[in-house]
Coordinates of N, CA, C and O in Angstrom, one line a residue:
M1 N 9.0 45.6 -9.6 CA 9.4 44.7 -9.3 C 9.9 44.2 -10.8 O 9.4 44.4 -12.0
S2 N 11.5 43.9 -11.5 CA 11.9 43.9 -12.6 C 11.0 42.3 -12.8 O 10.7 41.9 -12.7
G3 N 11.3 41.9 -14.2 CA 10.2 40.5 -14.5 C 10.8 39.6 -13.9 O 11.0 38.2 -13.3
R4 N 12.3 39.9 -13.6 CA 13.3 38.8 -13.4 C 12.8 37.9 -12.1 O 12.7 36.9 -11.5
T5 N 12.8 39.5 -11.2 CA 12.3 38.8 -9.6 C 11.0 38.6 -9.8 O 11.3 37.5 -9.0
T6 N 10.3 38.7 -10.8 CA 8.9 38.1 -10.9 C 9.2 35.9 -11.0 O 8.0 35.3 -10.6
R7 N 9.2 36.6 -11.5 CA 10.0 34.8 -12.8 C 11.0 33.9 -10.7 O 10.2 33.0 -10.3
L8 N 11.2 35.1 -10.4 CA 11.8 34.3 -9.2 C 11.3 34.0 -8.1 O 11.3 32.8 -7.4
V9 N 10.7 34.7 -7.7 CA 8.6 35.0 -6.7 C 7.6 33.7 -7.5 O 7.7 32.8 -6.6
I10 N 7.7 33.4 -8.5 CA 7.2 32.6 -9.0 C 7.8 31.0 -8.8 O 6.4 30.2 -8.7
I11 N 8.7 30.6 -9.4 CA 9.6 29.6 -9.3 C 9.4 29.3 -7.6 O 9.5 27.8 -7.1
S12 N 10.1 30.6 -7.0 CA 10.3 29.8 -5.3 C 8.3 29.4 -4.8 O 8.8 28.9 -4.2
C13 N 7.7 29.6 -5.2 CA 6.1 29.4 -4.8 C 5.8 28.1 -5.3 O 5.1 27.7 -4.3
C14 N 6.5 27.8 -6.3 CA 6.0 26.6 -6.7 C 7.4 25.6 -5.8 O 6.2 24.5 -6.0
L15 N 8.3 25.9 -5.7 CA 9.1 25.2 -5.2 C 8.7 24.8 -3.8 O 8.4 23.5 -3.4
C16 N 8.0 25.8 -3.0 CA 7.6 25.4 -1.9 C 6.0 24.3 -1.5 O 5.6 23.3 -0.9
A17 N 5.4 24.9 -3.0 CA 3.7 24.1 -3.0 C 5.1 22.5 -3.3 O 4.3 21.4 -3.1
I18 N 5.6 22.3 -4.0 CA 6.2 21.1 -4.1 C 6.4 19.8 -3.3 O 6.5 18.8 -3.3
S19 N 7.5 21.0 -2.4 CA 8.1 20.4 -1.5 C 7.4 20.2 0.0 O 7.5 19.7 0.3
A20 N 6.1 20.7 0.1 CA 5.0 20.5 1.1 C 5.3 19.1 1.5 O 4.6 18.3 0.3
A21 N 5.1 18.7 3.0 CA 4.9 17.4 2.8 C 3.1 16.4 2.2 O 2.1 17.4 2.7
R22 N 3.7 16.1 1.7 CA 2.1 15.1 1.1 C 1.9 14.0 1.7 O 2.4 13.3 2.7
A23 N 0.7 14.0 2.3 CA 0.1 13.0 3.2 C -1.0 11.1 2.3 O -1.7 11.5 2.0
D24 N 0.0 10.4 2.3 CA -0.3 9.3 1.0 C 0.2 8.0 1.8 O 1.2 7.9 2.9
F25 N 0.0 6.5 1.8 CA -0.2 5.7 2.0 C 1.2 5.1 0.7 O 0.3 5.0 -0.3
R26 N 2.1 4.7 1.4 CA 2.6 4.9 -0.5 C 3.9 2.9 0.1 O 3.9 2.7 1.2
L27 N 4.2 2.4 -0.1 CA 4.6 1.4 -0.5 C 6.4 0.9 -2.1 O 5.9 2.2 -2.7
C28 N 6.8 1.0 -1.5 CA 8.8 0.7 -2.2 C 8.8 -1.0 -1.9 O 8.6 -1.5 -0.9
N29 N 9.4 -1.6 -3.3 CA 9.8 -2.1 -3.5 C 10.5 -2.3 -3.8 O 11.9 -2.3 -4.6
N30 N 11.6 -3.4 -2.8 CA 12.9 -2.6 -3.0 C 13.8 -3.9 -2.9 O 14.6 -4.5 -2.1
T31 N 12.4 -4.7 -4.5 CA 12.9 -6.5 -3.8 C 14.2 -6.5 -5.4 O 14.0 -5.6 -5.8
T32 N 14.0 -7.3 -5.8 CA 15.2 -7.6 -7.4 C 14.2 -8.4 -8.2 O 14.4 -8.5 -9.3
S33 N 12.7 -8.5 -7.7 CA 11.4 -8.4 -8.2 C 10.7 -7.5 -8.0 O 10.3 -7.2 -7.8
R34 N 9.5 -8.0 -9.6 CA 8.7 -7.6 -9.6 C 7.3 -8.1 -9.0 O 7.4 -9.7 -8.4
V35 N 6.5 -7.0 -8.0 CA 6.0 -7.4 -7.2 C 4.6 -7.4 -6.4 O 4.0 -6.3 -8.1
S36 N 3.5 -8.1 -6.9 CA 1.8 -7.5 -6.9 C 1.5 -7.8 -5.0 O 1.8 -8.5 -4.4
V37 N 0.8 -6.1 -5.3 CA 0.5 -5.3 -4.0 C -0.8 -5.8 -4.1 O -2.0 -5.1 -4.4
A38 N -1.8 -6.1 -3.0 CA -2.7 -6.0 -2.6 C -2.9 -5.0 -1.3 O -2.5 -5.1 -0.3
L39 N -4.2 -4.0 -1.0 CA -4.3 -3.5 0.0 C -5.9 -3.4 1.6 O -6.8 -3.2 0.3
A40 N -5.7 -3.6 2.4 CA -7.2 -3.7 3.0 C -7.2 -2.3 4.1 O -6.0 -2.8 4.9
Y41 N -7.9 -1.9 4.2 CA -8.3 -1.0 5.7 C -9.6 -0.6 6.0 O -10.5 -1.4 5.0
T42 N -10.0 0.0 7.0 CA -11.6 -0.3 7.7 C -11.4 1.4 7.4 O -10.3 2.0 8.0
D43 N -13.0 1.9 7.7 CA -13.3 3.9 7.4 C -14.1 3.7 9.2 O -13.8 4.7 9.6
G44 N -13.5 2.2 9.9 CA -14.6 2.5 11.9 C -15.7 1.4 11.5 O -16.1 0.5 12.6
R45 N -16.7 1.0 10.1 CA -17.3 0.5 9.6 C -17.8 -0.8 8.9 O -17.9 -1.3 9.2
N46 N -16.7 0.1 7.8 CA -15.9 -1.1 6.5 C -15.1 -1.5 6.6 O -14.2 -0.8 6.3
W47 N -15.3 -2.6 5.4 CA -13.6 -3.2 5.6 C -13.9 -2.6 3.9 O -14.9 -2.5 3.0
L48 N -12.4 -2.6 3.3 CA -12.3 -2.7 1.8 C -11.2 -3.5 1.8 O -9.8 -3.2 2.5
S49 N -11.2 -3.9 0.8 CA -9.7 -4.7 -0.2 C -9.5 -4.5 -1.2 O -10.4 -4.5 -1.8
E50 N -8.2 -4.2 -2.0 CA -8.6 -3.2 -3.3 C -7.0 -4.2 -3.8 O -5.7 -4.4 -3.3
G51 N -6.2 -4.8 -5.3 CA -5.1 -5.0 -5.3 C -6.0 -5.1 -7.1 O -6.6 -4.9 -7.4
W52 N -4.7 -5.2 -8.0 CA -3.7 -5.3 -7.8 C -2.7 -4.4 -8.2 O -2.9 -4.1 -9.1
W53 N -1.7 -3.9 -7.6 CA -0.6 -2.7 -8.0 C 0.1 -3.1 -8.5 O 0.8 -4.4 -8.1
N54 N 1.1 -3.6 -9.4 CA 2.7 -4.3 -9.6 C 3.7 -3.2 -9.8 O 3.3 -2.8 -10.7
L55 N 4.7 -3.4 -9.0 CA 5.6 -2.6 -8.7 C 6.8 -3.3 -9.4 O 7.0 -4.9 -8.9
H56 N 7.8 -2.4 -10.0 CA 9.2 -2.8 -10.8 C 10.1 -3.0 -9.4 O 10.1 -2.9 -9.0
A57 N 11.1 -3.9 -9.3 CA 11.9 -3.9 -8.8 C 12.6 -2.2 -8.2 O 12.5 -1.8 -9.5
S58 N 12.8 -2.2 -7.6 CA 12.7 -0.6 -7.1 C 11.9 0.5 -7.3 O 12.6 1.2 -7.4
A59 N 11.0 0.3 -7.4 CA 10.4 1.1 -7.6 C 9.2 1.8 -7.1 O 8.7 0.4 -5.5
C60 N 8.1 2.8 -6.3 CA 7.5 3.0 -5.1 C 5.8 3.4 -6.0 O 5.9 4.2 -7.3
E61 N 4.9 3.3 -5.6 CA 3.4 3.5 -6.0 C 2.9 4.3 -4.8 O 3.0 3.2 -3.5
T62 N 2.6 5.2 -5.0 CA 1.2 5.1 -4.0 C -0.2 4.4 -4.0 O -0.7 4.9 -5.2
L63 N -0.6 4.4 -3.2 CA -2.2 3.0 -2.1 C -2.4 3.7 -2.0 O -3.9 3.4 -3.0
L64 N -2.1 4.8 -1.5 CA -3.6 5.6 -1.5 C -3.2 7.1 -1.2 O -2.5 7.3 -0.7
R65 N -4.5 7.7 -1.4 CA -3.9 9.2 -1.8 C -4.4 10.6 -0.1 O -5.4 9.9 -0.3
G66 N -4.0 10.6 0.1 CA -3.9 12.2 1.0 C -4.3 11.5 2.6 O -3.4 10.2 2.6
P67 N -4.6 12.5 3.9 CA -4.7 12.0 5.3 C -4.5 10.6 5.2 O -5.6 10.1 5.0
L68 N -3.5 9.5 6.4 CA -5.1 8.3 6.3 C -5.4 8.5 7.4 O -5.8 9.9 8.3
A69 N -6.5 7.6 7.1 CA -7.8 7.7 7.8 C -7.9 6.4 9.1 O -8.9 6.6 9.4
A70 N -7.2 5.9 9.0 CA -6.9 4.8 10.1 C -5.6 4.9 10.6 O -4.7 4.8 9.9
Q71 N -5.4 3.6 11.9 CA -4.2 3.8 12.1 C -3.4 2.3 11.5 O -2.3 2.2 11.7
Y72 N -4.6 1.4 11.9 CA -4.2 -0.1 11.0 C -4.0 -0.3 9.2 O -5.0 0.2 9.0
Y73 N -3.2 -0.8 8.2 CA -3.0 -0.5 7.3 C -3.4 -2.4 7.0 O -1.7 -2.5 8.1
Y74 N -3.8 -3.0 6.5 CA -3.0 -4.2 5.8 C -2.6 -4.6 4.3 O -3.4 -4.3 3.2
V75 N -1.5 -5.6 4.1 CA -1.1 -5.2 2.9 C -0.7 -6.7 2.5 O -0.1 -7.9 3.6
Y76 N -0.9 -7.4 1.7 CA -0.6 -9.0 0.8 C 0.4 -8.6 -0.5 O -0.2 -7.6 -1.0
A77 N 1.4 -9.3 -0.7 CA 2.2 -8.8 -1.8 C 2.9 -10.2 -2.1 O 3.2 -11.2 -1.1
M78 N 3.2 -10.5 -3.6 CA 3.5 -11.6 -4.3 C 4.8 -11.6 -5.4 O 4.5 -10.1 -6.0
D79 N 5.4 -11.9 -5.4 CA 6.8 -11.8 -6.4 C 6.5 -13.1 -6.7 O 6.0 -13.7 -7.2
E80 N 7.2 -13.1 -8.6 CA 6.8 -13.2 -9.9 C 8.1 -14.6 -9.4 O 7.6 -15.5 -10.4
R81 N 8.2 -15.2 -8.6 CA 9.5 -16.4 -8.1 C 8.7 -17.1 -7.1 O 9.0 -18.3 -6.1
G82 N 7.2 -16.6 -6.9 CA 6.4 -17.2 -5.5 C 6.4 -16.5 -4.6 O 5.7 -17.6 -3.3
G83 N 7.5 -15.5 -4.3 CA 7.4 -15.2 -2.0 C 6.2 -14.9 -1.8 O 5.9 -13.6 -3.4
E84 N 6.2 -14.1 -1.2 CA 4.9 -14.1 -0.6 C 5.0 -13.5 0.8 O 6.4 -13.4 1.6
W85 N 4.9 -12.2 0.8 CA 4.5 -11.2 2.2 C 3.2 -11.0 3.3 O 2.6 -10.7 2.2
K86 N 2.8 -12.6 3.6 CA 1.6 -12.3 4.4 C 1.6 -12.1 5.6 O 2.7 -12.3 6.3
G87 N 0.1 -12.5 6.6 CA 0.0 -12.5 8.0 C -1.6 -13.3 8.2 O -1.6 -13.7 7.1
K88 N -2.0 -12.9 9.2 CA -2.7 -13.1 10.0 C -4.2 -12.8 10.1 O -5.9 -13.1 10.2
A89 N -4.1 -11.7 8.8 CA -5.1 -11.3 9.4 C -6.2 -11.4 8.1 O -5.3 -10.6 7.3
F90 N -7.2 -11.9 8.2 CA -7.8 -12.5 6.5 C -8.8 -11.8 6.4 O -9.2 -11.5 6.1
M91 N -8.4 -11.0 4.8 CA -9.4 -10.6 3.8 C -9.6 -11.1 2.5 O -9.8 -12.1 2.0
C92 N -10.2 -10.3 1.6 CA -11.0 -11.4 0.7 C -10.6 -10.5 -0.5 O -9.8 -10.1 -0.7
T93 N -10.3 -12.0 -1.4 CA -9.7 -11.0 -2.8 C -9.7 -11.5 -4.4 O -10.5 -12.6 -3.8
R94 N -9.0 -11.7 -5.4 CA -9.2 -12.3 -5.9 C -8.1 -12.9 -7.2 O -7.2 -11.1 -7.0
D95 N -8.0 -13.0 -7.9 CA -6.8 -13.6 -9.0 C -6.8 -11.9 -9.7 O -5.8 -11.4 -10.2
H96 N -7.4 -11.1 -10.4 CA -7.4 -9.9 -11.4 C -8.2 -8.3 -10.2 O -8.0 -9.2 -9.3
E97 N -7.5 -7.7 -11.5 CA -8.0 -6.3 -10.7 C -9.0 -6.5 -9.4 O -10.7 -7.0 -10.1
F98 N -9.0 -6.3 -8.9 CA -10.5 -5.8 -7.3 C -10.6 -4.8 -6.3 O -9.7 -4.3 -5.9
R99 N -11.8 -4.5 -6.3 CA -12.2 -3.8 -4.9 C -13.8 -4.0 -4.1 O -14.5 -4.4 -4.9
I100 N -13.0 -4.7 -3.3 CA -14.4 -5.6 -2.3 C -14.1 -5.0 -1.1 O -13.8 -4.7 -0.4
D101 N -15.8 -4.9 -0.7 CA -16.0 -4.9 0.0 C -16.7 -6.0 1.1 O -17.5 -6.3 0.9
G102 N -16.6 -5.2 2.6 CA -16.6 -6.6 3.5 C -15.4 -7.8 3.8 O -14.2 -7.5 2.7
R103 N -15.3 -8.2 4.4 CA -14.0 -9.1 4.8 C -14.8 -10.3 4.6 O -13.8 -11.0 4.8
D104 N -16.0 -10.4 4.9 CA -16.3 -11.9 6.0 C -17.1 -12.7 5.1 O -17.2 -11.8 3.8
D105 N -17.0 -14.0 4.8 CA -17.4 -14.5 3.8 C -17.1 -15.3 2.2 O -18.0 -14.7 1.7
C106 N -15.8 -14.9 2.5 CA -15.1 -14.5 1.1 C -15.4 -15.4 0.5 O -15.6 -14.9 -0.7
F107 N -15.4 -16.8 0.4 CA -15.4 -17.8 -0.4 C -17.2 -17.5 -0.9 O -17.2 -18.2 -1.8
A108 N -17.9 -17.6 0.2 CA -19.6 -17.7 -0.1 C -19.8 -16.5 -1.3 O -20.4 -16.7 -2.1
R109 N -18.9 -15.8 -1.4 CA -19.5 -14.6 -2.6 C -18.2 -14.5 -3.4 O -18.4 -13.8 -4.8
G110 N -17.6 -15.7 -3.6 CA -17.2 -16.1 -4.7 C -15.6 -15.8 -4.8 O -14.9 -15.1 -6.2
F111 N -15.0 -15.4 -3.7 CA -14.0 -14.4 -3.5 C -12.4 -15.7 -3.2 O -13.4 -16.5 -1.9
D112 N -11.1 -14.9 -3.1 CA -10.3 -16.2 -2.3 C -10.0 -15.6 -0.9 O -10.7 -14.1 -0.8
R113 N -9.9 -16.2 0.1 CA -9.2 -15.4 1.2 C -7.5 -16.2 1.4 O -7.4 -17.1 1.5
T114 N -7.6 -14.6 1.8 CA -5.6 -13.8 1.8 C -5.0 -13.8 2.9 O -6.7 -12.9 4.1
G115 N -4.3 -13.8 4.1 CA -3.8 -13.2 4.8 C -2.3 -12.9 4.8 O -1.7 -12.2 3.8
F116 N -3.3 -11.2 5.5 CA -2.4 -9.6 4.9 C -2.0 -9.9 6.3 O -2.1 -10.3 7.5
F117 N -0.2 -8.9 6.1 CA 0.2 -8.0 7.2 C -0.4 -7.1 8.0 O -0.6 -6.2 7.1
E118 N -0.4 -7.0 8.8 CA -0.8 -5.6 9.8 C 0.3 -4.4 10.2 O 1.5 -5.0 9.9
I119 N 0.0 -3.1 9.1 CA 0.6 -2.1 9.3 C 0.0 -1.5 10.9 O -1.2 -0.6 10.5
D120 N 0.7 -0.9 11.5 CA 0.6 0.2 12.6 C 1.1 1.1 12.6 O 2.2 1.5 12.6
T121 N 0.1 1.9 11.8 CA 0.6 4.0 11.5 C 1.4 4.2 12.6 O 1.9 6.0 12.2
G122 N 0.5 3.8 13.7 CA -0.1 5.0 15.1 C -1.0 6.0 15.4 O -1.0 5.9 13.6
R123 N -1.4 6.0 15.7 CA -2.6 6.6 15.7 C -2.3 8.7 15.3 O -3.8 9.3 14.7
D124 N -1.6 9.6 14.8 CA -1.2 10.4 14.6 C -0.6 10.3 13.0 O -0.2 11.5 12.4
A125 N -0.2 9.3 12.5 CA 0.7 9.8 11.4 C -0.6 10.2 10.3 O -1.7 9.3 10.4
K126 N 0.0 11.2 8.9 CA -0.6 11.5 8.2 C -0.2 11.4 6.8 O -1.0 11.4 5.6
N127 N 0.9 10.4 7.1 CA 1.9 9.6 5.5 C 2.1 8.4 6.2 O 3.0 8.6 6.9
W128 N 2.3 7.2 5.4 CA 3.5 6.0 5.6 C 3.9 5.3 4.5 O 3.1 5.4 3.7
T129 N 4.9 5.1 4.6 CA 5.9 4.2 3.5 C 6.5 2.4 4.0 O 6.6 3.0 4.9
V130 N 5.8 1.5 3.2 CA 6.5 0.3 3.7 C 7.1 -0.1 2.7 O 7.2 0.2 1.5
Q131 N 8.2 -0.8 3.4 CA 9.5 -0.6 2.1 C 9.0 -2.2 2.1 O 9.7 -3.2 3.2
L132 N 9.1 -3.4 1.4 CA 9.1 -4.2 0.6 C 11.3 -5.0 0.8 O 11.0 -4.4 -0.2
T133 N 11.3 -5.8 0.7 CA 12.8 -6.2 1.0 C 12.2 -7.9 0.6 O 11.7 -8.6 1.1
D134 N 13.9 -8.2 -0.3 CA 13.8 -9.5 0.1 C 14.3 -10.3 1.5 O 15.0 -10.1 2.4
P135 N 13.4 -11.5 1.8 CA 13.6 -12.6 2.7 C 15.4 -12.5 2.7 O 16.3 -13.0 1.6
T136 N 15.8 -12.4 4.2 CA 16.6 -12.7 4.3 C 17.5 -14.4 4.4 O 16.9 -15.3 5.4
P137 N 18.2 -15.1 4.4 CA 18.6 -16.0 3.7 C 18.6 -17.1 5.2 O 19.5 -16.8 6.2
S138 N 18.0 -17.7 5.9 CA 18.1 -18.3 7.1 C 19.8 -19.2 7.2 O 20.2 -19.8 6.0
S139 N 20.1 -19.4 8.0 CA 21.1 -20.0 8.0 C 21.4 -21.5 7.8 O 20.1 -22.0 8.8
T140 N 22.6 -22.0 7.3 CA 21.4 -23.6 7.5 C 22.2 -23.9 8.4 O 23.4 -24.4 8.9
Q141 N 21.8 -25.3 9.1 CA 23.2 -26.5 10.4 C 22.8 -27.6 9.7 O 22.6 -28.5 8.7

């Protein structure tokens, strides 16, 4: 095999490895502002909430690496203008970087209680990407 052929095979193998599907939970900030994001999930026995990831406008970030371990994940996000993406699933958070075990008795344990929105990734999903977008202005009457 010539040196040129060997290099082509090595490059082809590297490209195949790079193009293999990644199994991650990602979030993309498709807004015009920087957002701060928190994520919560369960392993079937215990709840974990963690944050903050700070994403610039039009940026994406991998929040969890590897195949998804659960069907449901929970996200809370806020932008620098006071906008929020929230829901009715309450988890423990705090103002600065955190990783909190459990979702009960947030106030008693010295944490805030924050409403996250639910993401249903389906039973067999191995990866997922959440797309945050600017709210659509409602029509005035």
